[in-house]
GROMACS .gro file of C-alpha atoms in nm:
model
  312
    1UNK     CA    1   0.000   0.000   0.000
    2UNK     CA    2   0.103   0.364  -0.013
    3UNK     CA    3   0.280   0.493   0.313
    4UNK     CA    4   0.079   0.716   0.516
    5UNK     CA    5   0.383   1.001   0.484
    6UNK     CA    6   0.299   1.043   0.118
    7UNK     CA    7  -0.085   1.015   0.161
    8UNK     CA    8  -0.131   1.369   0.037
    9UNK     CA    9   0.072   1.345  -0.239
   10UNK     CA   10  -0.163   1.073  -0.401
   11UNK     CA   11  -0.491   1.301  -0.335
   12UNK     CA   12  -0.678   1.452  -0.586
   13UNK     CA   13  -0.602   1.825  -0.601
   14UNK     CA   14  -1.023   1.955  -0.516
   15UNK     CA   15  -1.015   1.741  -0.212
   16UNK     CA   16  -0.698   1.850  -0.094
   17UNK     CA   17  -0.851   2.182  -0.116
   18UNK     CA   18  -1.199   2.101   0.045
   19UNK     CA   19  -0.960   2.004   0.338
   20UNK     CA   20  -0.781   2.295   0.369
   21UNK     CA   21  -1.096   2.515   0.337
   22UNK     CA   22  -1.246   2.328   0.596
   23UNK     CA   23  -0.952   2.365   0.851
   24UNK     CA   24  -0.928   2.723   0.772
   25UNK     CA   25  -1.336   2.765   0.840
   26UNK     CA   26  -1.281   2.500   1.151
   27UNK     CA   27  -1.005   2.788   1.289
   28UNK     CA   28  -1.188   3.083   1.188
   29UNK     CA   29  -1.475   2.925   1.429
   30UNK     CA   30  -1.303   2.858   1.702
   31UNK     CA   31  -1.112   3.175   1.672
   32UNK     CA   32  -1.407   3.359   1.712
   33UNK     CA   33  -1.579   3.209   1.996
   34UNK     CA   34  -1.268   3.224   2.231
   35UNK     CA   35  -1.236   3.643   2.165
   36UNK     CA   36  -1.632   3.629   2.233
   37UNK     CA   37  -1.589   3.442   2.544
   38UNK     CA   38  -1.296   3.659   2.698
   39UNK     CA   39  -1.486   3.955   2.563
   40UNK     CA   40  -1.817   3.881   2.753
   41UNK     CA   41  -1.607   3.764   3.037
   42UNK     CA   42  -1.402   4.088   3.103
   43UNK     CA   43  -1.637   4.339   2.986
   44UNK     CA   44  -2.014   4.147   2.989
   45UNK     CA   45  -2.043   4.254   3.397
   46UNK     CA   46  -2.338   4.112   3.605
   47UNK     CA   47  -2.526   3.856   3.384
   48UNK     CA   48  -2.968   3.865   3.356
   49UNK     CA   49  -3.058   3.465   3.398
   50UNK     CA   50  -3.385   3.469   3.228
   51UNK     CA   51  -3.622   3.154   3.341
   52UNK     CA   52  -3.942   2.951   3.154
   53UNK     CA   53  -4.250   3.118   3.151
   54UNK     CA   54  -4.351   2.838   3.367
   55UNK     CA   55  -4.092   2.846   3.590
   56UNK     CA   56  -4.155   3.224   3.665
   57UNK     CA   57  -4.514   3.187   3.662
   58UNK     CA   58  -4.461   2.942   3.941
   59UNK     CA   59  -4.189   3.103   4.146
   60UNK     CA   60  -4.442   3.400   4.122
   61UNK     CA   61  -4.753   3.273   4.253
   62UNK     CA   62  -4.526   3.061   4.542
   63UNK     CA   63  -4.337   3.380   4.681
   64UNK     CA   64  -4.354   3.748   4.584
   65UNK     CA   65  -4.566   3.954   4.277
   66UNK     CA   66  -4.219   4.145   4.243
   67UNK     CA   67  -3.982   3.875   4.222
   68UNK     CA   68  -3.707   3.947   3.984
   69UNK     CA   69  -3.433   3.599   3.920
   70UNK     CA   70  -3.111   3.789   3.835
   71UNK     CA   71  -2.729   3.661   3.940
   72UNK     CA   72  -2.557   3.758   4.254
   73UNK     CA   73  -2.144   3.672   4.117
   74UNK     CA   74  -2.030   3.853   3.809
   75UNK     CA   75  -1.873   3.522   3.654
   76UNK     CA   76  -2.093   3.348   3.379
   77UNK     CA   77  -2.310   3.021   3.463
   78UNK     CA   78  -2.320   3.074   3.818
   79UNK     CA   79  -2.671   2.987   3.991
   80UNK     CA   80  -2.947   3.282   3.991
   81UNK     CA   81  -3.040   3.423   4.293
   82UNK     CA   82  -3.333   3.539   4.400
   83UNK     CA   83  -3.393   3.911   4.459
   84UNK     CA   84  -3.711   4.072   4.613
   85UNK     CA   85  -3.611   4.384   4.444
   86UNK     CA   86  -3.384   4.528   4.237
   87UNK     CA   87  -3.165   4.804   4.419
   88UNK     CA   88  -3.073   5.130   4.241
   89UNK     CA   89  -2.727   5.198   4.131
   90UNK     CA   90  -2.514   5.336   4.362
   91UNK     CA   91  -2.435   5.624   4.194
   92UNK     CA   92  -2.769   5.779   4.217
   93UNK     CA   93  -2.811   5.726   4.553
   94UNK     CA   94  -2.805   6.051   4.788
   95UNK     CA   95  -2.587   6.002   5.136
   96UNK     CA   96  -2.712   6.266   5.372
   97UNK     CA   97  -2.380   6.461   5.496
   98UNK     CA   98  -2.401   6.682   5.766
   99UNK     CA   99  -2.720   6.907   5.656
  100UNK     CA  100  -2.744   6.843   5.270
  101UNK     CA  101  -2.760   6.535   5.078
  102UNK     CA  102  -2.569   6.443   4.766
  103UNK     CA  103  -2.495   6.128   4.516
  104UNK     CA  104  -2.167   5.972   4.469
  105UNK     CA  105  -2.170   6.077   4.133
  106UNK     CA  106  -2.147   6.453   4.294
  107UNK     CA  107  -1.852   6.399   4.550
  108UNK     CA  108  -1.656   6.208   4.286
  109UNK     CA  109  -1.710   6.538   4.074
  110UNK     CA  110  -1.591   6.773   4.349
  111UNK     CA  111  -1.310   6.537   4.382
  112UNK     CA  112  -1.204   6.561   3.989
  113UNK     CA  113  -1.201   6.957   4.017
  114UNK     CA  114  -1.021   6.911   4.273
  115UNK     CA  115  -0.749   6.731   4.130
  116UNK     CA  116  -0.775   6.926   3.789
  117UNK     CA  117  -0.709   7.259   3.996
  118UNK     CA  118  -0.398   7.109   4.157
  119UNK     CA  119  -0.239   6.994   3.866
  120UNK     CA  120  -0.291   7.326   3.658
  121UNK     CA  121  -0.094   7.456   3.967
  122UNK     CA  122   0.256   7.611   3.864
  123UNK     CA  123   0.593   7.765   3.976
  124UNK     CA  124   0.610   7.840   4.375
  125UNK     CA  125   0.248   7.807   4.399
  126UNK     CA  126   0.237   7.474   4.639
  127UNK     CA  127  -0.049   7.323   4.816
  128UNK     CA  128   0.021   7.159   5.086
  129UNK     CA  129  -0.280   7.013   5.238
  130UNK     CA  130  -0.464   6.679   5.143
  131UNK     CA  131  -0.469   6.589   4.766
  132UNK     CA  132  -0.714   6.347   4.639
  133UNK     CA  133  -0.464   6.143   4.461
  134UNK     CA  134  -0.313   6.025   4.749
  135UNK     CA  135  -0.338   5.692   4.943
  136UNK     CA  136  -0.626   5.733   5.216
  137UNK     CA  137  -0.525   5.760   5.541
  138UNK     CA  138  -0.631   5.879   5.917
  139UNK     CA  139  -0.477   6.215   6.010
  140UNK     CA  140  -0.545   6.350   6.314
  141UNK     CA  141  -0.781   6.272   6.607
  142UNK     CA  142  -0.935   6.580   6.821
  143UNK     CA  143  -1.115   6.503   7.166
  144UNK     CA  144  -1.318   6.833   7.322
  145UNK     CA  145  -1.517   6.869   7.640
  146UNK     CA  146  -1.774   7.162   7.622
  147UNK     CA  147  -1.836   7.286   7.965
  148UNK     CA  148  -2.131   7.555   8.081
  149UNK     CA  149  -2.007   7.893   8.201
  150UNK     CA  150  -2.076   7.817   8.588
  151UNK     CA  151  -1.875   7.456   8.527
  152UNK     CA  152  -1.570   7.653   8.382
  153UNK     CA  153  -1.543   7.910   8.648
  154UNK     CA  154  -1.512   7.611   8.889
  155UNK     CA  155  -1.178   7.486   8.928
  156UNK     CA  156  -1.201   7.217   9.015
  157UNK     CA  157  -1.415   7.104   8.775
  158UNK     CA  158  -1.179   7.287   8.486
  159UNK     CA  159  -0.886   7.141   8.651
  160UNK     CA  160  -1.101   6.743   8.618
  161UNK     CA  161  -1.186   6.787   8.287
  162UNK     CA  162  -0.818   6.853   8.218
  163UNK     CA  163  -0.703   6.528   8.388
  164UNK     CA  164  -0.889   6.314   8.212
  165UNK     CA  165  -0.857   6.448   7.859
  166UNK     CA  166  -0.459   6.440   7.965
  167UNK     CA  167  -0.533   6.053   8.082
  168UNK     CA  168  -0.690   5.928   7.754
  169UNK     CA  169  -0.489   6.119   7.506
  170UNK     CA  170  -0.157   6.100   7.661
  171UNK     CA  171  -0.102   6.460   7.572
  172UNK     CA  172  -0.166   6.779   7.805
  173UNK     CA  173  -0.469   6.955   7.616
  174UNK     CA  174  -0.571   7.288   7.565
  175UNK     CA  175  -0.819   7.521   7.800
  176UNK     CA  176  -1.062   7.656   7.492
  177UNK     CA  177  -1.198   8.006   7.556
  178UNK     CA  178  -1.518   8.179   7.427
  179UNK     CA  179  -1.439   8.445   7.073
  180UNK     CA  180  -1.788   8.553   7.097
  181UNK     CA  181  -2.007   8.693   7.436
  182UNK     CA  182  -2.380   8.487   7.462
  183UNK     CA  183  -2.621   8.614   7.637
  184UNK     CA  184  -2.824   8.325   7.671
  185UNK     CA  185  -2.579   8.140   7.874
  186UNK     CA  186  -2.367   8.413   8.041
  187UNK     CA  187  -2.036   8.361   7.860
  188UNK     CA  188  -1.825   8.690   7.778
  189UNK     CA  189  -1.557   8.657   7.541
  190UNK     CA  190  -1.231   8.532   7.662
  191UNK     CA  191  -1.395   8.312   7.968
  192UNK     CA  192  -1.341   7.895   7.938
  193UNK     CA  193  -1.537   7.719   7.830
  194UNK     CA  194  -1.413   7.390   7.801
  195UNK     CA  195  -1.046   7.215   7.711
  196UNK     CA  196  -0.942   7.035   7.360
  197UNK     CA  197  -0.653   6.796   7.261
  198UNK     CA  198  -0.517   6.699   6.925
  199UNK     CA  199  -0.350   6.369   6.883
  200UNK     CA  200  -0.099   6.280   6.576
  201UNK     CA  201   0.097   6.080   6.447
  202UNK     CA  202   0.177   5.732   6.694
  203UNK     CA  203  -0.062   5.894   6.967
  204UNK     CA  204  -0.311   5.894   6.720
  205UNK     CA  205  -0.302   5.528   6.618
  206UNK     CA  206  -0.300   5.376   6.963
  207UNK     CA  207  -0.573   5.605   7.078
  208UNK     CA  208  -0.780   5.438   6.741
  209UNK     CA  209  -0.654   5.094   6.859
  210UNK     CA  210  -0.811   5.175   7.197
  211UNK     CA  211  -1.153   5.352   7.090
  212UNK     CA  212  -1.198   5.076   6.879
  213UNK     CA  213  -1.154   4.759   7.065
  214UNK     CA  214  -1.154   4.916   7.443
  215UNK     CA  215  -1.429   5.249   7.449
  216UNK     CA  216  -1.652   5.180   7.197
  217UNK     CA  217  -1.792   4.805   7.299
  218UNK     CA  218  -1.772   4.988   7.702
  219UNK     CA  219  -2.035   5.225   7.580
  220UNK     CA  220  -2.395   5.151   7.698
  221UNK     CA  221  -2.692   5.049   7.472
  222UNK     CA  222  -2.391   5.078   7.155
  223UNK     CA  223  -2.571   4.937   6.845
  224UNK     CA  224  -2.276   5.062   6.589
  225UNK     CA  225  -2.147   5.390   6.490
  226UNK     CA  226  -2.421   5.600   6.223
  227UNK     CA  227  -2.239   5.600   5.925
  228UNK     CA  228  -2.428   5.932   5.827
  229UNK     CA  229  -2.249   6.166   6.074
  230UNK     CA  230  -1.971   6.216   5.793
  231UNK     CA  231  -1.945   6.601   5.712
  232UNK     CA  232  -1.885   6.761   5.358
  233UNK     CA  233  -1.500   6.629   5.351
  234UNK     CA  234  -1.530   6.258   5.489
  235UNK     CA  235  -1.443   6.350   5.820
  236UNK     CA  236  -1.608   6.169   6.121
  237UNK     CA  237  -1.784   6.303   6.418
  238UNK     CA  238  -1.930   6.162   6.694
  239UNK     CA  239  -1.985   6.175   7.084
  240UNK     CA  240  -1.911   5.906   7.398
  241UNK     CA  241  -2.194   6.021   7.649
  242UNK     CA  242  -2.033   5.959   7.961
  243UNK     CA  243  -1.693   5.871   8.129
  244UNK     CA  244  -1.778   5.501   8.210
  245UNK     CA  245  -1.672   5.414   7.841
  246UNK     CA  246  -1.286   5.505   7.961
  247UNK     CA  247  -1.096   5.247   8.113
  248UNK     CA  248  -0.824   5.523   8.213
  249UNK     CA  249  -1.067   5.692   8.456
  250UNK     CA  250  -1.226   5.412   8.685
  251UNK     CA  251  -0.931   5.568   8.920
  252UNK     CA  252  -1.088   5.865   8.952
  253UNK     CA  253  -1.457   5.782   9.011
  254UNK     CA  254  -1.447   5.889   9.343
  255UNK     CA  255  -1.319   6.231   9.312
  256UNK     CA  256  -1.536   6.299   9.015
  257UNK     CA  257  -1.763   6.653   9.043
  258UNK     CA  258  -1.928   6.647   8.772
  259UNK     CA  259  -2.077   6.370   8.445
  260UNK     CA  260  -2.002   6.477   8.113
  261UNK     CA  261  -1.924   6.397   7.772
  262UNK     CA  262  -1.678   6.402   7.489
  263UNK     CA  263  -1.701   6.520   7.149
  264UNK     CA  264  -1.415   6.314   6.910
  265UNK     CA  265  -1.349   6.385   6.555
  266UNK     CA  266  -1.168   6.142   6.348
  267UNK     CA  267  -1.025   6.359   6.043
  268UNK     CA  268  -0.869   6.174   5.745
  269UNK     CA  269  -0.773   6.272   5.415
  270UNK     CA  270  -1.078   6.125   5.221
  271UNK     CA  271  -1.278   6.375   4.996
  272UNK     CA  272  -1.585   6.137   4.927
  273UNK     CA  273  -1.801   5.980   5.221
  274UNK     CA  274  -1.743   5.655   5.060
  275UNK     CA  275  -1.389   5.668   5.066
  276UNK     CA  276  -1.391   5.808   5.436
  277UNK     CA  277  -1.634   5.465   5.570
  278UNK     CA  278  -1.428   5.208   5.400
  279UNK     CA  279  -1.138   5.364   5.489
  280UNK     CA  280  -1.328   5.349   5.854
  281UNK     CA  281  -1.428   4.998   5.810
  282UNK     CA  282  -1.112   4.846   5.660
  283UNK     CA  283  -0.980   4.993   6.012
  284UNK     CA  284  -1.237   4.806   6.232
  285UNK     CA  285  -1.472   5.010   6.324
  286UNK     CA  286  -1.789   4.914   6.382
  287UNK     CA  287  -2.111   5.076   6.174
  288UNK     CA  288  -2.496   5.005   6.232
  289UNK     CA  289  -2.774   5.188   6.074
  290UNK     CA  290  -2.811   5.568   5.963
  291UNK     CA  291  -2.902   5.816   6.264
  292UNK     CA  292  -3.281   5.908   6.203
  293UNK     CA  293  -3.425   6.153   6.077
  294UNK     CA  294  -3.482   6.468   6.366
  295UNK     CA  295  -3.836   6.591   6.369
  296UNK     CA  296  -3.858   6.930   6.458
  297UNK     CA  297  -4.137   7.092   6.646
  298UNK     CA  298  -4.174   7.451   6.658
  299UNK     CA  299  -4.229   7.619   7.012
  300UNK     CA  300  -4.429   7.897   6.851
  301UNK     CA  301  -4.774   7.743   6.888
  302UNK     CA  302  -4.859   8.048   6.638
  303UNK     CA  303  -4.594   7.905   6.328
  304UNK     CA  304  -4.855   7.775   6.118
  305UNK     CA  305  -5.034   8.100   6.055
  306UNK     CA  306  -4.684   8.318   6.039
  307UNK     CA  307  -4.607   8.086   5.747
  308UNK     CA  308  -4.959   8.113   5.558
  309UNK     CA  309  -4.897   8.468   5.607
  310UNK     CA  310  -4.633   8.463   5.452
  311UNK     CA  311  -4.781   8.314   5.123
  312UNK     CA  312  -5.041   8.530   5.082
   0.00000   0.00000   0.00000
């Protein structure tokens, strides 16, 4: 017989060519589903599993009148999961920051001016706070006590307050004093009112490590930190009620004059309330749901008709 080496050379010239077309077309095929598949793959996203009319009809009737089947995992052929409803992209969705409210879409905006206006910066022009191009990061920590005039004309209440911001912080703070006189409370400008600290740098970390695994689970009736009391630059305020929460001062329970609180702001360098909680929660701290909503009631019992005054 003819050796299987020189095969081709014994075949008719068309089918030799029907071959080759049909390798080339076999190629060509397979060619193009592999760039579909990596295309859909890297740039398809989320996929829509779409069931039987049956199937949905069924699932329908069993559960929910709004039940939408869609997939939870971005990668293709994973099993659908089943959604109540579908939730609105996060970039349309308003976070309430200190008084105002505003998208993601809108901070990432603010952001991008931001960084355009830095970079069109020239010569000895140099800024030298915060940039948004930089890696996020905590960068300073300020603890206050805000005393009534009467408390900060006592001394020894001025001179407690002082001990035990100088106990938690490590760091001797600051008596504040009043700019401004208020005649509702008595305070003239230039009397204390209450005493501040700043912490930086290595203070500043192991005061976090502390207020995160020591103060906050000491507070009473703590359900998580409101992760809507960011203000307009990602910074974080909040306030520990009492003393109790501060492991430092069960010395000095005896000799206390007076209960009171602490205001703390943890500043970063975050420009977006987004970046400022993960930044937050990649840290540790703990979050629960949004503060409520504050319904305000007018003292005026006469408001109503002031207002439709007003209109006319």
């Amino acid at each position: 017989g003819i050796p299987k080496e020189s095969k081709h050379k014994w075949m008719e010239p068309r089918v030799q060519s029907e071959k080759a077309s049909l390798r080339r077309s076999r190629f060509t095929a397979g060619f193009a589903c592999c760039a579909l598949a990596f295309l859909a793959t890297h740039f398809g996203g989320s996929r829509l599993f779409v069931a039987s009319p049956a199937d949905a009809m069924a699932r329908t009737q069993a559960r929910a009148p709004s039940l939408v089947i869609c997939a939870a995992e971005p990668k293709p052929g994973g099993a659908p999961v089943e959604v109540e409803e579908e939730a609105a992209p996060s970039s349309f969705m308003k976070v309430k920051i200190g008084k105002k409210e505003y998208t993601i879409n809108e901070q990432d905006d603010r952001k991008t001016r931001k960084t355009k206006w830095l970079r069109s910066l020239k010569g000895k022009f140099v800024y030298r706070g915060p940039k948004p191009y930089d890696p996020d990061r905590f960068t300073k920590v300020s603890m206050s006590t805000t005393l009534m005039p009467k408390q900060a004309s006592n001394t020894k209440i001025m001179n407690q307050v002082i001990e035990e911001l100088r106990r938690i912080s490590g760091k001797h703070p600051v008596v504040v004093k009043a700019k401004v006189n208020n005649a509702k409370t008595g305070l003239r400008k230039g009397d204390a009112c209450g005493a501040k600290v700043s912490l930086e740098g290595q203070l500043m970390h192991d005061f976090l490590a502390r207020l995160n695994t020591i103060i906050l689970p000491r507070v009473r009736d703590f359900e998580g930190l409101f992760p809507n009391s960011f203000d307009n630059n990602g910074n974080y305020w909040f306030s520990v009620p009492t003393q109790e929460a501060f492991k430092e001062l069960d010395e000095l329970v005896d000799s206390r004059e007076i209960v009171h609180g602490f205001q703390i702001g943890i500043l970063n360098n975050c420009f977006t309330q987004p970046d400022a909680l993960k930044l937050m929660k990649d840290f540790g701290f703990p979050f629960g749901d949004p503060r409520p909503a504050r319904v305000r009631v007018s003292s005026d019992p006469y408001a109503k008709f002031k207002k439709r005054a007003k209109k006319v």
